[in-house]
Structures are given as C-alpha cells and as structure tokens.
XYZ file of C-alpha atoms in Angstrom:
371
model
C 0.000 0.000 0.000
C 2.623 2.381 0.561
C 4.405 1.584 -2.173
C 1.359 3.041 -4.654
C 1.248 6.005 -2.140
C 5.062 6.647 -2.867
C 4.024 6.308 -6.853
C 0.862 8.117 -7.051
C 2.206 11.065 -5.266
C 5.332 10.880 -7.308
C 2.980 10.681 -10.081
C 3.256 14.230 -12.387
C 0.484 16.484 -10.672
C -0.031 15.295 -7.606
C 3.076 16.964 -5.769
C 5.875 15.524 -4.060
C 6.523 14.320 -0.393
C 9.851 13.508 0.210
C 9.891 11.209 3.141
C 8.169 8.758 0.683
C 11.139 8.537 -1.594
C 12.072 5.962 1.032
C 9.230 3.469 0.130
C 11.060 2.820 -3.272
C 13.564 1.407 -2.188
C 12.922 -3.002 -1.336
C 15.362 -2.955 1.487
C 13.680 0.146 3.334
C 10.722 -1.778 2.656
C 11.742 -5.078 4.156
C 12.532 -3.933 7.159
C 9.757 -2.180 8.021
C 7.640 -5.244 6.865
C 9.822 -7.051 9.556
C 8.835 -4.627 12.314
C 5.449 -4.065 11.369
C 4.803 -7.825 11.354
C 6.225 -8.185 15.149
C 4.345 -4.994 16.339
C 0.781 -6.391 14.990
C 1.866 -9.952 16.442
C 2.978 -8.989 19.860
C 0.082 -6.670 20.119
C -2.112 -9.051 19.608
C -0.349 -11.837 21.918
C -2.242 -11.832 25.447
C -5.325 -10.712 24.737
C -6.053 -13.193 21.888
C -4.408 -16.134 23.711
C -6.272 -15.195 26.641
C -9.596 -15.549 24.287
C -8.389 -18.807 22.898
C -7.785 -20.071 26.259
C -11.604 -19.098 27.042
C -13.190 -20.554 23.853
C -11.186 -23.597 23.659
C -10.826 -24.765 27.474
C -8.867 -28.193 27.435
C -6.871 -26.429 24.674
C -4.563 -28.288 22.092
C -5.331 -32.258 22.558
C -1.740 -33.834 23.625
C -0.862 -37.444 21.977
C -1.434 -40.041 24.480
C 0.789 -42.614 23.032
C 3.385 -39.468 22.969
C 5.965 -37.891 25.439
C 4.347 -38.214 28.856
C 5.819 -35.442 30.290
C 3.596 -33.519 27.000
C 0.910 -34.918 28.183
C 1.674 -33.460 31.646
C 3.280 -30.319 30.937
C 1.671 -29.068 27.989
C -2.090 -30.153 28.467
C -4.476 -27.131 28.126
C -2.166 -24.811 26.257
C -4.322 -23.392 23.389
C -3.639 -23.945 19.644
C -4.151 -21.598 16.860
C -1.448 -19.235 17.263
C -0.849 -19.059 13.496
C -3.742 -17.012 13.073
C -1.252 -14.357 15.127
C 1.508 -15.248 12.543
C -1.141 -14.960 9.837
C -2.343 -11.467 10.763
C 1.044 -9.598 11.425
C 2.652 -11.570 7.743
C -0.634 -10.640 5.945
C -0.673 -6.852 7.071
C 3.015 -6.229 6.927
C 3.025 -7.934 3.098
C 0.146 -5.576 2.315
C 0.932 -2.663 3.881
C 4.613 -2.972 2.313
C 4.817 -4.535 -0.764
C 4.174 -3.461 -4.337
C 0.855 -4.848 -4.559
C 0.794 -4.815 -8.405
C 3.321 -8.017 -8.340
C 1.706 -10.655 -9.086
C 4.501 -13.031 -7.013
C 3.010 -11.271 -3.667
C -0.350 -12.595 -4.704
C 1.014 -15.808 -5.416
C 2.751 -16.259 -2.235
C -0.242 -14.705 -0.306
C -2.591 -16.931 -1.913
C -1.136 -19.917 -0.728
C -0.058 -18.474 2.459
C -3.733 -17.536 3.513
C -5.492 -20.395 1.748
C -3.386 -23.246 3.905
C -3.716 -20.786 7.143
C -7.439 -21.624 6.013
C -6.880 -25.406 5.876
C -5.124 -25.347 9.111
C -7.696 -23.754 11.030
C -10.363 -25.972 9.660
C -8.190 -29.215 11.110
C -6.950 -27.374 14.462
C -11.000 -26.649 15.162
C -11.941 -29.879 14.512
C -9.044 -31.582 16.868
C -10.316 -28.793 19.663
C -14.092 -29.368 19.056
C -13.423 -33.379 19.235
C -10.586 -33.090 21.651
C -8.951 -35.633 19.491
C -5.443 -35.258 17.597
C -7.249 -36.121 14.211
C -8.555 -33.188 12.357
C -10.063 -33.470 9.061
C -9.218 -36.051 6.239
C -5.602 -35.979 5.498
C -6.357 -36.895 2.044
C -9.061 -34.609 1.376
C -6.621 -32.091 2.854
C -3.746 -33.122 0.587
C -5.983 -32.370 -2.798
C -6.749 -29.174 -1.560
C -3.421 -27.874 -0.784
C -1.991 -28.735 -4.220
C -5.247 -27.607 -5.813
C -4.553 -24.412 -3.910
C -1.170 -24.799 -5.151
C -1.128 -25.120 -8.533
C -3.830 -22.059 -8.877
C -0.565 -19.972 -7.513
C 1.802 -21.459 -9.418
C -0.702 -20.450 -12.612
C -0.729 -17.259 -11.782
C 2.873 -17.088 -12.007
C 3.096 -18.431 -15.374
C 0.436 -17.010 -16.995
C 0.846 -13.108 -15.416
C 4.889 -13.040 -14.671
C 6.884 -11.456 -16.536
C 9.056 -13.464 -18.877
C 12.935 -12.287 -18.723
C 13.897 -12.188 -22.509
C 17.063 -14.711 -22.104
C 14.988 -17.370 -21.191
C 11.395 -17.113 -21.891
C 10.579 -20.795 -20.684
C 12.140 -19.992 -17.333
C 8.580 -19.871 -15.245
C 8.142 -23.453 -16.194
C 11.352 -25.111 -15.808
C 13.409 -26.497 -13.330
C 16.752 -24.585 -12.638
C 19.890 -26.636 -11.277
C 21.974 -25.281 -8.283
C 25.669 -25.218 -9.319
C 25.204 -26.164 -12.458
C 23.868 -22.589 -13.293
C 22.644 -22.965 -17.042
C 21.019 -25.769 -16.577
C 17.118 -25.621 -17.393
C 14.452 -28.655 -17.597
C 11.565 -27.069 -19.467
C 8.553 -29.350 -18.164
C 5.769 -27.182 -19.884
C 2.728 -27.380 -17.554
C 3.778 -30.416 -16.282
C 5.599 -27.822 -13.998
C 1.883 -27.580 -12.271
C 2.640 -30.283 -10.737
C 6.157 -30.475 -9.435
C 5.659 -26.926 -8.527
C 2.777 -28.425 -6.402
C 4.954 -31.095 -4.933
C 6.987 -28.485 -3.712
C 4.575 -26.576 -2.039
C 2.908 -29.581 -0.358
C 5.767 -31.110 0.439
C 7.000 -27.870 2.256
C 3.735 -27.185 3.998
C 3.513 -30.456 5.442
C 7.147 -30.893 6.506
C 7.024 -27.913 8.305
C 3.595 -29.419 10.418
C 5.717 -31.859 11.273
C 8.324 -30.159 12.941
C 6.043 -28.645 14.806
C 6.336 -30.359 17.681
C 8.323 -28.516 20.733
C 8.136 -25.155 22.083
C 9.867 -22.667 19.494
C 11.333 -25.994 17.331
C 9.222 -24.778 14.062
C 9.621 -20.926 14.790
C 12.881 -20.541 14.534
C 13.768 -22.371 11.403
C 11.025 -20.947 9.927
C 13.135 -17.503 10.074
C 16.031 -18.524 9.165
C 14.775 -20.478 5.660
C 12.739 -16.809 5.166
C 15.895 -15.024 5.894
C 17.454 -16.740 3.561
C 14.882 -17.114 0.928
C 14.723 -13.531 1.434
C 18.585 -12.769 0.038
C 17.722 -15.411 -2.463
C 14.548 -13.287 -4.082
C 16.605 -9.983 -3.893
C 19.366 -11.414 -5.764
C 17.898 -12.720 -8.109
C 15.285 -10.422 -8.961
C 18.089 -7.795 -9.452
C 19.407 -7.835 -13.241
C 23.460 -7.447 -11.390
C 23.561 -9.326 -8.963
C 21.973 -12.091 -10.834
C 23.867 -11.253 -13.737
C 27.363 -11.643 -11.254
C 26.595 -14.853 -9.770
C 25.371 -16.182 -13.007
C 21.876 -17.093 -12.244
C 18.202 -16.728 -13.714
C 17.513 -13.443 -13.560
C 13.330 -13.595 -12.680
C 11.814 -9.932 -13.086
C 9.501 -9.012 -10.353
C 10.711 -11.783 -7.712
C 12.132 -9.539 -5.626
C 9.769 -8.030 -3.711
C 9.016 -11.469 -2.590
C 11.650 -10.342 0.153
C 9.379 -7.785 1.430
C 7.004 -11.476 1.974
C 10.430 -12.885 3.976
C 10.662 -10.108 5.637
C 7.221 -9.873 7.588
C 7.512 -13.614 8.248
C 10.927 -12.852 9.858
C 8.768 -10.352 12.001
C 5.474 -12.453 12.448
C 8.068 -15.409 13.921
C 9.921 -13.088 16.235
C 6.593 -11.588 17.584
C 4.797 -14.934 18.166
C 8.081 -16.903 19.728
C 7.815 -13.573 22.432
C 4.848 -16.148 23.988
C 6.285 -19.588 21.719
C 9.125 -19.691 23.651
C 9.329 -22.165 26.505
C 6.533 -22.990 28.205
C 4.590 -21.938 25.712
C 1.339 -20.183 26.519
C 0.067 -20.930 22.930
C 1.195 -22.818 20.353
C 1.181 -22.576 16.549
C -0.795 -25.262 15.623
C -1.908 -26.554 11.993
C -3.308 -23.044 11.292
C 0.775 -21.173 11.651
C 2.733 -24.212 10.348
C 0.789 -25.248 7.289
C 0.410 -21.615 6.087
C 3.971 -20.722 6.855
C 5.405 -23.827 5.152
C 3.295 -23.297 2.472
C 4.590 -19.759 2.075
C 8.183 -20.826 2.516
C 7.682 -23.274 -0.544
C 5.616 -21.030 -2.536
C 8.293 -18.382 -2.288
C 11.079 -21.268 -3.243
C 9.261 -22.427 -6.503
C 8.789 -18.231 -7.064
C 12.577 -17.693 -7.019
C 13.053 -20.791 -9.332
C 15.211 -22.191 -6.186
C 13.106 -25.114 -5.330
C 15.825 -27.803 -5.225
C 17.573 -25.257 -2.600
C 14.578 -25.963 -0.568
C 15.587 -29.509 0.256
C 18.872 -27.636 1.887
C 17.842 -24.634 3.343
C 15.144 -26.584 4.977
C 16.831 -29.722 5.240
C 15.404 -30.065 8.792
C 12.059 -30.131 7.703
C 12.809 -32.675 4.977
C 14.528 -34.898 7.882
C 11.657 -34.652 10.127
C 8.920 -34.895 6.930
C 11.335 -38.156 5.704
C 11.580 -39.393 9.110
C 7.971 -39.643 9.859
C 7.812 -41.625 6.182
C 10.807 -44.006 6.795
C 8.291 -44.792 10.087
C 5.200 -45.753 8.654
C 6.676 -47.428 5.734
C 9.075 -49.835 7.884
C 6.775 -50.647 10.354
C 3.798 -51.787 7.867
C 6.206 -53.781 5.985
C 7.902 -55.609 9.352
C 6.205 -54.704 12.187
C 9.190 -52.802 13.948
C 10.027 -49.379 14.323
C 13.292 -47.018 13.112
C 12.954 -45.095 15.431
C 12.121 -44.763 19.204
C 9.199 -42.006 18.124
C 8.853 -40.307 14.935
C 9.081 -37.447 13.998
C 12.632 -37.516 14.930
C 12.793 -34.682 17.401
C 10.426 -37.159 19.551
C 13.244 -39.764 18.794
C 15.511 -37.567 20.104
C 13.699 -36.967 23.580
C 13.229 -40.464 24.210
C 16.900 -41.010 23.598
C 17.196 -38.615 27.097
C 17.637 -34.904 25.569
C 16.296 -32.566 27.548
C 13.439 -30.046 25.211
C 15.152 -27.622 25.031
C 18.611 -29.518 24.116
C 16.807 -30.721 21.106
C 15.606 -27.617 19.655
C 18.872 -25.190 20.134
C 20.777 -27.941 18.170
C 17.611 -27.976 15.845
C 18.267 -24.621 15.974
C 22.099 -24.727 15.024
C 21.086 -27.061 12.239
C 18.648 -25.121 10.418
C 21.524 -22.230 10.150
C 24.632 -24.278 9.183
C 22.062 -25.837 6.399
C 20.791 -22.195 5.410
C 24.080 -21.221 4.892
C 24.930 -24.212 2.856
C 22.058 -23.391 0.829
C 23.048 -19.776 0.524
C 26.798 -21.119 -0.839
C 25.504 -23.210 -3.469
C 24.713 -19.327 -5.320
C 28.524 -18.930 -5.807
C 29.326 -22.530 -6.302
C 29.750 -23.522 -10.008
C-alpha cells in the first residue's frame, strides 16, 4: 500500500513528499515489513491467547501414546497461534509490498489459503478433543489444488525475462547454473509437490516449544537474500543465475515472516502459553515453498530446509518400515520425539535444531557462488 502512495504522489500532478522517496527502495521496505509484522503480532499476543484459552478450554489435545511429560506439561495450552503469525505476515506484506506483483499474490494466496486449511483441522481436533482433524487426504488435494492455482498465476501473469522465456516453467539446477528442464505445464505439478511437500514438513516439525519458529526464520531469511538477488538484473547477472523480473519483492514477503516469527516466539518460547498449531505451520510452510518455486530455487529448498525434509522423511521411513515388518526405526517419529526419548532434555533438542537449520541455510546460501 505504501508503495502506490510513494508512486501516485510521485505521479506528475499530484506533488511531491519527500519522506516517501524511502518506500522505493525493497530494502527500506523489508525492514519495516519485519517490524510491522512483530508490532501487529505482539500486540495481539495476550489478549487473543487469553480468548483462545476461554473458547477452547482443554486447549490443544496432547498425543497419548506421545511424550508423557507432553501430556503433563503441555495439556491445556491453546492452539491456533498461526492465526497471530497470519495477521502480522498478511498486514506487513500488504501494507509494504508493491501490490501490483503478481509473485506477492502468489505467495499470499497460498499463504492464507493453507492458514485456512489449518484452522479448519486445528477446530476440529479442539471441538473433538482428538489429535485427528479433518481427512488428510481430502486435505492433501486441496493444498496442491490451492497450489497449482498460484503457481498459474505465475506463469500465466509473470513477466518473462527475454534470455529465457521458458524460465517460469522449468526447473533450474543449483551449481550447475545454465542448466534448465523445461517441463511445460507439467511444472503444475512439481511446482505443487513443492509446495505440499513444504507445507507439510514444516507441520511436522512442529512439535516442541519454538522448534518450528525458529527455522522458519532462518529459511525466510534466507529465501529472502535469495529473491533480492535474483530479482536484481546485477547481482543475478554476477553470480550467473536466472535473472526472474519481479521476484524480488518477494523479500518484502520474507521479511514480515521474519517479524510475524519473532513476535509470536515472544509467547512460543518455553513454556509456551500458545502454540502454533496446523493453522501457523501449514500456512507458513506453504509460504516458505511457494516463495522457493517463485525464485526458481526449489531444489535449494531440500537444503535450506533440510530439517524439515529430515523430520517430513523421518515420519515416512516410520510408517513405511513398520507396515512392511512390524518394527520401528525409530524410538518415536518425527525424529525430534526420537531424540527426547533417547534422554535430551526439550530444550537440548531444539537449540541444536536450531544450530542445524543455520549451518544448512548457509549451505544453501553457498551453493549461489558454487559452479
């Protein structure tokens, strides 16, 4: 929004105001979407948990075959948080970004449709007091459906950069910078996969106090660098990768989800007095993934948020091995669970979660200079 102020008044005829020269440029911008994310987030925190607390009573339901000291511990804590995370990254997006891009949309779309989803399954768990929500599979089709209308968006409204016109439906290679698979419309659905796969990985982390927060941050940080880069001509030009028009104010996006996760770990952090639930991490890892297949850095994804792809595969390696022989991998899955029944403390597991997500974001970030 303030970014068509700073135009329209700039506009011939309409005069000139000179502290919104500042809006033009994306870093000013960013910023402010990170502070104006955490104001509207911490503003909201007691009062709306408070609320929660009231409508929901026995709050999140707690696992019963899980961590006992959960069950204990963390019994009546309310869920829903993310529609804090939701409010403060939706306003700070809008009130910041260049709403004429049609990547903002895109990211938005999916961000607020899965927030959507994720409320629908954290009210039925509260309402049945039970940790199943609503059909995973029915739940599935609509997040790629809800995917794949983004990822149209893109193709069909994004500007095309003139060096490689097939660029919004291919696949480009880390390292190997050149390389592009053109897979047409086919790109629907690996751009899809993506997304899903992102969303739902990040759900599964979900698990501790702070353990999804965090990481969350630090793949938006650096998804963040990633759309400013390459949605400059230089620096894209410099480190010899696909230059994508428009994909930088995707960073503005990164930006308010930096502040939306600092505002809502102020009451995530141990004990929690509210946690995330469905409705924060499905909409968040949605958004993280949407923003990835935006940037054309989707294999990146798999190392930036290599933690969610461990606790996503660990959860699979699970279910798989023990319908095939009857015995489990692990002591608890996902594997932060393994790791408490192993004898780490909670908070042990998630600072070295913690320490993991950055050493893998900055992995990530390396492979832009590696050739």
């Amino acid at each position: 929004m303030f970014y068509w102020l700073y135009e329209h008044f700039s506009a011939g005829g309409h005069g000139h105001v000179s502290v919104l020269n500042l809006v033009k440029y994306l870093t000013f911008r960013t910023g402010m979407s990170v502070f104006t994310a955490q104001i509207i987030v911490v503003a909201m925190g007691s009062r709306f948990i408070r609320w929660m607390q009231a409508k929901q009573g026995k709050g999140q339901p707690i696992r019963a075959e899980g961590i006992q000291r959960h069950v204990l511990e963390k019994a009546g804590t309310p869920t829903m948080g993310g529609v804090m995370i939701l409010a403060g990254l939706i306003v700070g997006t809008l009130l910041w970004a260049d709403l004429s891009n049609v990547y903002v949309w895109a990211v938005l779309l999916v961000t607020a449709g899965y927030g959507v989803l994720g409320f629908l399954d954290d009210y039925a768990k509260v309402t049945k007091q039970s940790s199943d929500g609503i059909s995973g599979r029915v739940r599935l089709l609509l997040e790629a459906a809800i995917a794949m209308v983004a990822i149209s968006m893109i193709i069909l409204f994004a500007a095309k950069p003139p060096e490689a016109p097939d660029l919004l439906t291919s696949v480009a290679f880390p390292v190997v910078k050149q390389a592009l698979l053109n897979l047409h419309w086919f790109y629907l659905l690996f751009g899809a996969f993506v997304i899903v796969g992102a969303a739902n990985a990040v759900n599964f982390t979900d698990g501790l106090d702070g353990l999804a927060t965090v990481p969350v941050m630090i793949a938006a940080a650096a998804y963040g660098l990633i759309a400013y880069l390459v949605g400059n001509f230089v620096f894209a030009n410099y480190l010899q990768l696909h230059f994508v028009p428009g994909v930088g104010e995707i960073a503005v996006y990164c930006g308010a989800m930096i502040g939306a996760g600092l505002g809502f770990l102020w009451y995530n952090a141990p004990p929690a007095r509210i946690f995330m639930g469905d409705t924060g991490s499905l909409a968040l890892g949605g958004g993280i993934g949407a923003v990835a297949v935006s940037t054309r850095h989707e294999i990146v994804l798999s190392i930036v948020g290599g933690l969610f792809v461990a606790e996503l595969l660990s959860v699979v390696i699970q279910v798989a091995w023990f319908r095939r022989t009857g015995r489990r991998i692990f002591l608890m899955a996902p594997i932060h669970h393994h790791f408490e029944k192993v004898g780490w403390s909670e908070s042990t597991v998630v600072i070295r979660f913690w320490i993991v997500s950055i050493m893998l974001a900055l992995l990530g970030l390396a492979t832009l200079k590696l050739r």
